[in-house]
mmCIF file of C-alpha atoms and ligand atoms in Angstrom:
data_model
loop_
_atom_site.group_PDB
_atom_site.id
_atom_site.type_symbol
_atom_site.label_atom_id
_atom_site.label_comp_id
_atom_site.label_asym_id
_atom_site.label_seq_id
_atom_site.Cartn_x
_atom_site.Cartn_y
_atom_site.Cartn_z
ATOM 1 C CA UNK I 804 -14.311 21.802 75.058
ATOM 2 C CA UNK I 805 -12.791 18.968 73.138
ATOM 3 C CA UNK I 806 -10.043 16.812 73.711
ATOM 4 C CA UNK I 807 -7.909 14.558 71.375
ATOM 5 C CA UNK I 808 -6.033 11.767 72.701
ATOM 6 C CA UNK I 809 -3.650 10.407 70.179
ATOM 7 C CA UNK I 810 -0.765 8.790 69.828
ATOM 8 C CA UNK I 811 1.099 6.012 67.653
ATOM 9 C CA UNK I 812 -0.065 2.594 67.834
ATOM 10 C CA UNK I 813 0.690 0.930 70.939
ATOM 11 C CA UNK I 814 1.754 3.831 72.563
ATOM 12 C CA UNK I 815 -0.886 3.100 75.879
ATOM 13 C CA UNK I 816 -3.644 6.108 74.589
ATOM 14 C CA UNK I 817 -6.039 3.576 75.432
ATOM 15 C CA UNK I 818 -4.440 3.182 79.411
ATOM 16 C CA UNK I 819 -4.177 7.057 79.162
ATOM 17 C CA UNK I 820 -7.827 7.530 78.207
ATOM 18 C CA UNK I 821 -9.011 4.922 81.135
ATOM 19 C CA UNK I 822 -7.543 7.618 83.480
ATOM 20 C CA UNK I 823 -9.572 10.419 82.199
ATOM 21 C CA UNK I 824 -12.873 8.261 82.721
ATOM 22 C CA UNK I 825 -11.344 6.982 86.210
ATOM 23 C CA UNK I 826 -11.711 11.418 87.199
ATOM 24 C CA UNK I 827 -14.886 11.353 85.371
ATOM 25 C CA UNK I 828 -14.364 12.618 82.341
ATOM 26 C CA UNK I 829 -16.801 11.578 79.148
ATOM 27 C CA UNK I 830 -14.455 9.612 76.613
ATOM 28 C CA UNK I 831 -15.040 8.430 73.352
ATOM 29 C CA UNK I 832 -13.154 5.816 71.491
ATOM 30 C CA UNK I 833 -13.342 6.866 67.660
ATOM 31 C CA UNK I 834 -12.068 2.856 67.065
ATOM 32 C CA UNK I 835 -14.788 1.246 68.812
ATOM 33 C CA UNK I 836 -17.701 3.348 67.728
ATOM 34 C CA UNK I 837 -16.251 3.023 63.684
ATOM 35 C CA UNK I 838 -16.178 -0.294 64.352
ATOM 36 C CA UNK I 839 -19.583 -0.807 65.327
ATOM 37 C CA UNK I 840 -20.797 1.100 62.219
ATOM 38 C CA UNK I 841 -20.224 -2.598 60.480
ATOM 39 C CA UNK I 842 -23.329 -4.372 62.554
ATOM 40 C CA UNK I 843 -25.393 -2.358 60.591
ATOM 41 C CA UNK I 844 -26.445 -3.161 57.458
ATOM 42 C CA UNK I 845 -27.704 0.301 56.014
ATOM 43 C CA UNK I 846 -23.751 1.031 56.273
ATOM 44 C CA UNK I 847 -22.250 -2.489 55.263
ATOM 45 C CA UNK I 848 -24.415 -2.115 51.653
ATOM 46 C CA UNK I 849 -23.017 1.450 51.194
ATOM 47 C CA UNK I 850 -19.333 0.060 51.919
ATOM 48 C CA UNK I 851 -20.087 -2.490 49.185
ATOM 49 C CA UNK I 852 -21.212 -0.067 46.838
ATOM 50 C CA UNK I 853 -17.512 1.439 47.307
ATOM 51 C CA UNK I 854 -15.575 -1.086 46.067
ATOM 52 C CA UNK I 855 -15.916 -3.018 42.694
ATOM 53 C CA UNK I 856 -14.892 -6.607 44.544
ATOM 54 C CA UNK I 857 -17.272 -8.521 46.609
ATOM 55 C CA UNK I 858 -16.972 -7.431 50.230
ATOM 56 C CA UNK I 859 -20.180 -9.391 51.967
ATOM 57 C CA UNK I 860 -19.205 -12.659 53.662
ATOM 58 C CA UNK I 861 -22.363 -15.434 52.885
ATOM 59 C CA UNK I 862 -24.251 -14.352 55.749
ATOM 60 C CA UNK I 863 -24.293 -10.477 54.703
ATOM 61 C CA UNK I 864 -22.328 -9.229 57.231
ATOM 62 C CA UNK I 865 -18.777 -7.401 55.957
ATOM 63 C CA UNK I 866 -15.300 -9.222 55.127
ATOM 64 C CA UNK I 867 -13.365 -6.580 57.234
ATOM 65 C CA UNK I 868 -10.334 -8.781 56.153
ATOM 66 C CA UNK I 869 -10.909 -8.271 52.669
ATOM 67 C CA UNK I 870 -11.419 -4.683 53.184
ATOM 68 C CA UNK I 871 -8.188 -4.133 54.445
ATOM 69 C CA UNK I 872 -6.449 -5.996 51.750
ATOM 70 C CA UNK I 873 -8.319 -3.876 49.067
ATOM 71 C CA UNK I 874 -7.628 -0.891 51.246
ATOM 72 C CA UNK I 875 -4.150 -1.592 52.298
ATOM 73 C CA UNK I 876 -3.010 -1.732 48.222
ATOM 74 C CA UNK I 877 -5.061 1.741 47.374
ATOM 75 C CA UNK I 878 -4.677 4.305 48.958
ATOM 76 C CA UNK I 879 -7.663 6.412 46.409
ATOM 77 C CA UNK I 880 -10.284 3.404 47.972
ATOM 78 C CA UNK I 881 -8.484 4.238 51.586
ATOM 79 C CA UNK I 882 -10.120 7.881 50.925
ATOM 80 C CA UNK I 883 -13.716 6.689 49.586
ATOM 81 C CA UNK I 884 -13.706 4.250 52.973
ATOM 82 C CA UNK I 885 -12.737 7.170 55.157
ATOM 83 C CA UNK I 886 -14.913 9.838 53.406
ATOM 84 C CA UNK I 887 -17.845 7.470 54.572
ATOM 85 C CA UNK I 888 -16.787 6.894 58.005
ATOM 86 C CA UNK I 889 -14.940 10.130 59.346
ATOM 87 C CA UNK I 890 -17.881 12.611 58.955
ATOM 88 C CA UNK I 891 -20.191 9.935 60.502
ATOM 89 C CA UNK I 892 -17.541 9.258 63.636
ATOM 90 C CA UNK I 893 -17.165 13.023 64.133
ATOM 91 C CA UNK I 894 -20.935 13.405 63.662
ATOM 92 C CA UNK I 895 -21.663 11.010 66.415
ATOM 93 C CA UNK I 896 -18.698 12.495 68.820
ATOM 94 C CA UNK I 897 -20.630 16.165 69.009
ATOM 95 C CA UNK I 898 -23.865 14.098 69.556
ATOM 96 C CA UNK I 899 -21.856 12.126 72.333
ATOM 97 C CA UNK I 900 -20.368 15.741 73.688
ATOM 98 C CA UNK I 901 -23.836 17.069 73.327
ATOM 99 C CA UNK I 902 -25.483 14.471 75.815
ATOM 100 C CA UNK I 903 -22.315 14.706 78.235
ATOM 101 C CA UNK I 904 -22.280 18.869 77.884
ATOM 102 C CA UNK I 905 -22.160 19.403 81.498
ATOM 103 C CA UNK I 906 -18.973 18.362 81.981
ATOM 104 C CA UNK I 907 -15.783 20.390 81.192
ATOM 105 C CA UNK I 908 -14.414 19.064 78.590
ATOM 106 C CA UNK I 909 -14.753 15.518 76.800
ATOM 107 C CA UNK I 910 -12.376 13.254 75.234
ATOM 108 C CA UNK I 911 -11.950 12.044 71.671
ATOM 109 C CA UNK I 912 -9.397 9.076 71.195
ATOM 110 C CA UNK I 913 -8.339 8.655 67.928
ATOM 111 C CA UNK I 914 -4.854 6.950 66.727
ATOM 112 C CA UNK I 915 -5.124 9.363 63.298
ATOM 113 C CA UNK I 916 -6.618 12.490 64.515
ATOM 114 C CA UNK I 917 -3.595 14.549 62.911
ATOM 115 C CA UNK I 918 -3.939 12.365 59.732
ATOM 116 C CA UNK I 919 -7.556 12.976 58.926
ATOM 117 C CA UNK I 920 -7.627 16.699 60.453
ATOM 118 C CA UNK I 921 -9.635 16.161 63.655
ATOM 119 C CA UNK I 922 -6.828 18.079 65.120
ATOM 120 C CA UNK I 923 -8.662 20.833 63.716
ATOM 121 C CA UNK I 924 -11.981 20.651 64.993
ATOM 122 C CA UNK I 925 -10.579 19.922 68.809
ATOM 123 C CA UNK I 926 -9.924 22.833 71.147
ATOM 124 C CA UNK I 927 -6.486 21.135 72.441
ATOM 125 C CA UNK I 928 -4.572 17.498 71.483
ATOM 126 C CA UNK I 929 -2.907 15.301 74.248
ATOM 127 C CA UNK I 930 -0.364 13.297 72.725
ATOM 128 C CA UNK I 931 1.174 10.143 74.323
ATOM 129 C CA UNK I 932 4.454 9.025 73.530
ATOM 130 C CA UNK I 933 6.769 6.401 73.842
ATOM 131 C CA UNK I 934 9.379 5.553 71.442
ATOM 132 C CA UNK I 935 8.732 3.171 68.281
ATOM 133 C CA UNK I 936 11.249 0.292 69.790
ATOM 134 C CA UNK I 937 8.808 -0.024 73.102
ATOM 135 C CA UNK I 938 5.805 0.265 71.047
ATOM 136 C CA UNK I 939 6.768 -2.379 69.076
ATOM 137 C CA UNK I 940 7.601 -4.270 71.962
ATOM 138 C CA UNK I 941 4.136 -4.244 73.930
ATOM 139 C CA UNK I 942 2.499 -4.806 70.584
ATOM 140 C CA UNK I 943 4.147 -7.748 69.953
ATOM 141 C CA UNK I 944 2.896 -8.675 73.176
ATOM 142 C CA UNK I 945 -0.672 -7.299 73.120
ATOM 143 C CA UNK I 946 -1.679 -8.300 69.085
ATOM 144 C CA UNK I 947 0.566 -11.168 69.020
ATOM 145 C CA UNK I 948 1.668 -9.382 65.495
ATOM 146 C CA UNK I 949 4.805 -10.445 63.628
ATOM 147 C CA UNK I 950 7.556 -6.573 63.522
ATOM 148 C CA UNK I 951 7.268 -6.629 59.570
ATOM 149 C CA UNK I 952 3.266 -6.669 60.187
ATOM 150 C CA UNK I 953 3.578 -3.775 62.930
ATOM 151 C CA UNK I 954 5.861 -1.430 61.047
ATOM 152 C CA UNK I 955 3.931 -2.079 57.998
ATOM 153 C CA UNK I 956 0.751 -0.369 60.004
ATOM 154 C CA UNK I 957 3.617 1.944 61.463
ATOM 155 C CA UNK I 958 3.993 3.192 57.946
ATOM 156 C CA UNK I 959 0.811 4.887 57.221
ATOM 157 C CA UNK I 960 0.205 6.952 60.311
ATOM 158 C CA UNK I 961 2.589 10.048 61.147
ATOM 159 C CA UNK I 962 5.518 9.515 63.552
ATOM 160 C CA UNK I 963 5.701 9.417 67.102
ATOM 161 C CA UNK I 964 7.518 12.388 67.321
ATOM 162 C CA UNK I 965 6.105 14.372 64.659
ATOM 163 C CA UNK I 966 2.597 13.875 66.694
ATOM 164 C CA UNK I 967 4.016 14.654 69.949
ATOM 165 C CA UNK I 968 5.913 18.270 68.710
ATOM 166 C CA UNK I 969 2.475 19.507 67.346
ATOM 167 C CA UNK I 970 0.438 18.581 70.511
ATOM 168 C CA UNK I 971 -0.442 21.105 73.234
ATOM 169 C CA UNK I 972 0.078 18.542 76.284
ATOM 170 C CA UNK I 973 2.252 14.973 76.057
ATOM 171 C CA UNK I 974 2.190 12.409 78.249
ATOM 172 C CA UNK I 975 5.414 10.113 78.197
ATOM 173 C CA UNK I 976 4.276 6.540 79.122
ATOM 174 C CA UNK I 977 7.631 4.929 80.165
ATOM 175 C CA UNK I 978 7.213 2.405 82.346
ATOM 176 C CA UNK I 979 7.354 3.505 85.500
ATOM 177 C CA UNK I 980 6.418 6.791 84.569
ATOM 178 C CA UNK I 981 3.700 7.771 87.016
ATOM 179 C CA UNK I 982 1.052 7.999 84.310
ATOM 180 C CA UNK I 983 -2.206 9.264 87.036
ATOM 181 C CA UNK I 984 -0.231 12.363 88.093
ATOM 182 C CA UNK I 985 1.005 13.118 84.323
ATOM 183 C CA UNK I 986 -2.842 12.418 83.668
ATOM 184 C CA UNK I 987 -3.864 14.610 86.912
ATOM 185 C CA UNK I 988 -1.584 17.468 85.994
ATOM 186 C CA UNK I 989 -2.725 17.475 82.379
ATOM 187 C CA UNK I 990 -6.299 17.675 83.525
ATOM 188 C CA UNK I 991 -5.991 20.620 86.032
ATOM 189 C CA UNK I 992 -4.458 22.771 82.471
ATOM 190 C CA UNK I 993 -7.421 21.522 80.779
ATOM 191 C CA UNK I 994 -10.045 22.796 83.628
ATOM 192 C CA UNK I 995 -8.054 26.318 83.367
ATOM 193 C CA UNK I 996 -8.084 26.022 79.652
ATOM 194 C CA UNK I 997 -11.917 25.811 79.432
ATOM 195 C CA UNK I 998 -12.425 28.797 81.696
ATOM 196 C CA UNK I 999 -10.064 30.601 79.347
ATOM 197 C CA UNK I 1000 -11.999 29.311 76.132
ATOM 198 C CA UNK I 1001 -15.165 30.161 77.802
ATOM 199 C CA UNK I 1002 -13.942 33.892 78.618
HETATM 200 P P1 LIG R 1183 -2.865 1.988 72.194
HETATM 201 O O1 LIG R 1183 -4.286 2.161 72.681
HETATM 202 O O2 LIG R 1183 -2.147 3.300 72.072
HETATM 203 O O3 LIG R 1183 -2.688 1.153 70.970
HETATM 204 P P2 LIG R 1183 -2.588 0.419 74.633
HETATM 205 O O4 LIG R 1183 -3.159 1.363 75.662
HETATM 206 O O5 LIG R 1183 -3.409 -0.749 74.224
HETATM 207 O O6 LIG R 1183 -2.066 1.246 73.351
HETATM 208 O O7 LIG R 1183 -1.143 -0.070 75.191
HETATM 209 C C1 LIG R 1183 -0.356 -0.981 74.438
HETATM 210 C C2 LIG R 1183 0.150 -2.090 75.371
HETATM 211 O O8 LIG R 1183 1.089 -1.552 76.310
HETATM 212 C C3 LIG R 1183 -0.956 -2.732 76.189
HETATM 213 O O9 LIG R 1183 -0.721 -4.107 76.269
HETATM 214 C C4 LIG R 1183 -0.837 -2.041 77.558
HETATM 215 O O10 LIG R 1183 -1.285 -2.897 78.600
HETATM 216 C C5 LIG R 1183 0.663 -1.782 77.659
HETATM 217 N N1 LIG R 1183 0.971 -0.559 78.424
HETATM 218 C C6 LIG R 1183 0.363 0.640 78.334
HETATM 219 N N2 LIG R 1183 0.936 1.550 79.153
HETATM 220 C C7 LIG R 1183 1.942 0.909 79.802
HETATM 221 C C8 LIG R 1183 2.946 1.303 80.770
HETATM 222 N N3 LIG R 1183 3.027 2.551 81.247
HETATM 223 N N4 LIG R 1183 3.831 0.375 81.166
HETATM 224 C C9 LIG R 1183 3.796 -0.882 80.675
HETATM 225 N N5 LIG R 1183 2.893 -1.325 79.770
HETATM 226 C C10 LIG R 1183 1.970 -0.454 79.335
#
């Protein structure tokens, strides 16, 4: 079975997600593993063939800064970027599910899983929430951003609350929420979840 964990930015999927792997569950981190994609060069030459401005820093390795200016001001070379990386992320999350498919269930963190559609291709989507006034608080704190950069990336993903009405299980990380037994209880569905799916 797979699991989305998603979320607005800031919103603590990735402290949410450390508790699934602290009861053992497989996780992968869509983010990371895109973000990797960019130490190799096979993938770095087709990103430059994308755009019609020079992406490759001296040394041949990508201008990821450049990218997201070119990116951030079209949203039609947004799409070719993401054309080339969502198949491959997806493709390498059923190879990572594949290698871990003894366990239950595995989980696929993504901050734009409703965006791109990988809502569709999971069995069930946890979303985390907390409202947009504490997210921008801990991000101002964790990225060391300015607001007017924040709500800018704020802008192109869905809302908090839009996210958390179409998800099948939410997990509200307040402070002082206890987050592990939200996590815990959330889990035990899943388990009974799989046995239905499997039925
Ligand atoms: P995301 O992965 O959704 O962008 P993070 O997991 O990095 O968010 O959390 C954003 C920031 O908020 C981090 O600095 C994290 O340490 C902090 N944080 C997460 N959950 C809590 C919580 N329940 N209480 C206080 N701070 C938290």
């Amino acid at each position: 079975m797979y699991i989305a964990v998603t979320g607005g930015i800031g919103c603590g999927k990735t402290t949410v997600v450390n508790e699934f792997r602290r009861i053992g569950l497989p996780c992968f981190v869509a983010d990371e593993v895109a973000g990797a994609y960019y130490n190799d060069p096979g993938f770095v030459r087709q990103v430059a063939e994308l755009f019609d401005e020079e992406i490759l820093l001296p040394d041949g390795s990508a201008d990821k800064r450049t990218i997201a200016r070119i990116v951030f001001s079209s949203p039609e070379k947004l799409a070719r970027l993401n054309a080339l990386i969502h198949p491959r992320v997806w493709d390498d999350f059923e190879a990572f599910a594949t290698r871990h498919r003894s366990s239950p269930y595995v989980i696929f963190e993504s901050a734009i899983a409703y965006e791109y559609g990988f809502d569709r291709k999971v069995d069930r989507v946890v979303c985390v929430y907390l409202n947009r006034e504490e997210r921008l608080r801990r991000l101002e704190q964790r990225d060391h951003a300015t607001r007017q950069q924040l709500e800018q990336r704020m802008r192109n993903q869905l809302s908090a609350e839009e996210k958390m009405l179409r998800a099948d299980y939410v997990v509200l990380n307040y402070e002082g929420n206890p987050r592990a037994r939200q996590v815990m209880h959330i889990h035990k569905q899943l388990l009974a979840d799989s046995k239905t799916l499997i039925q």
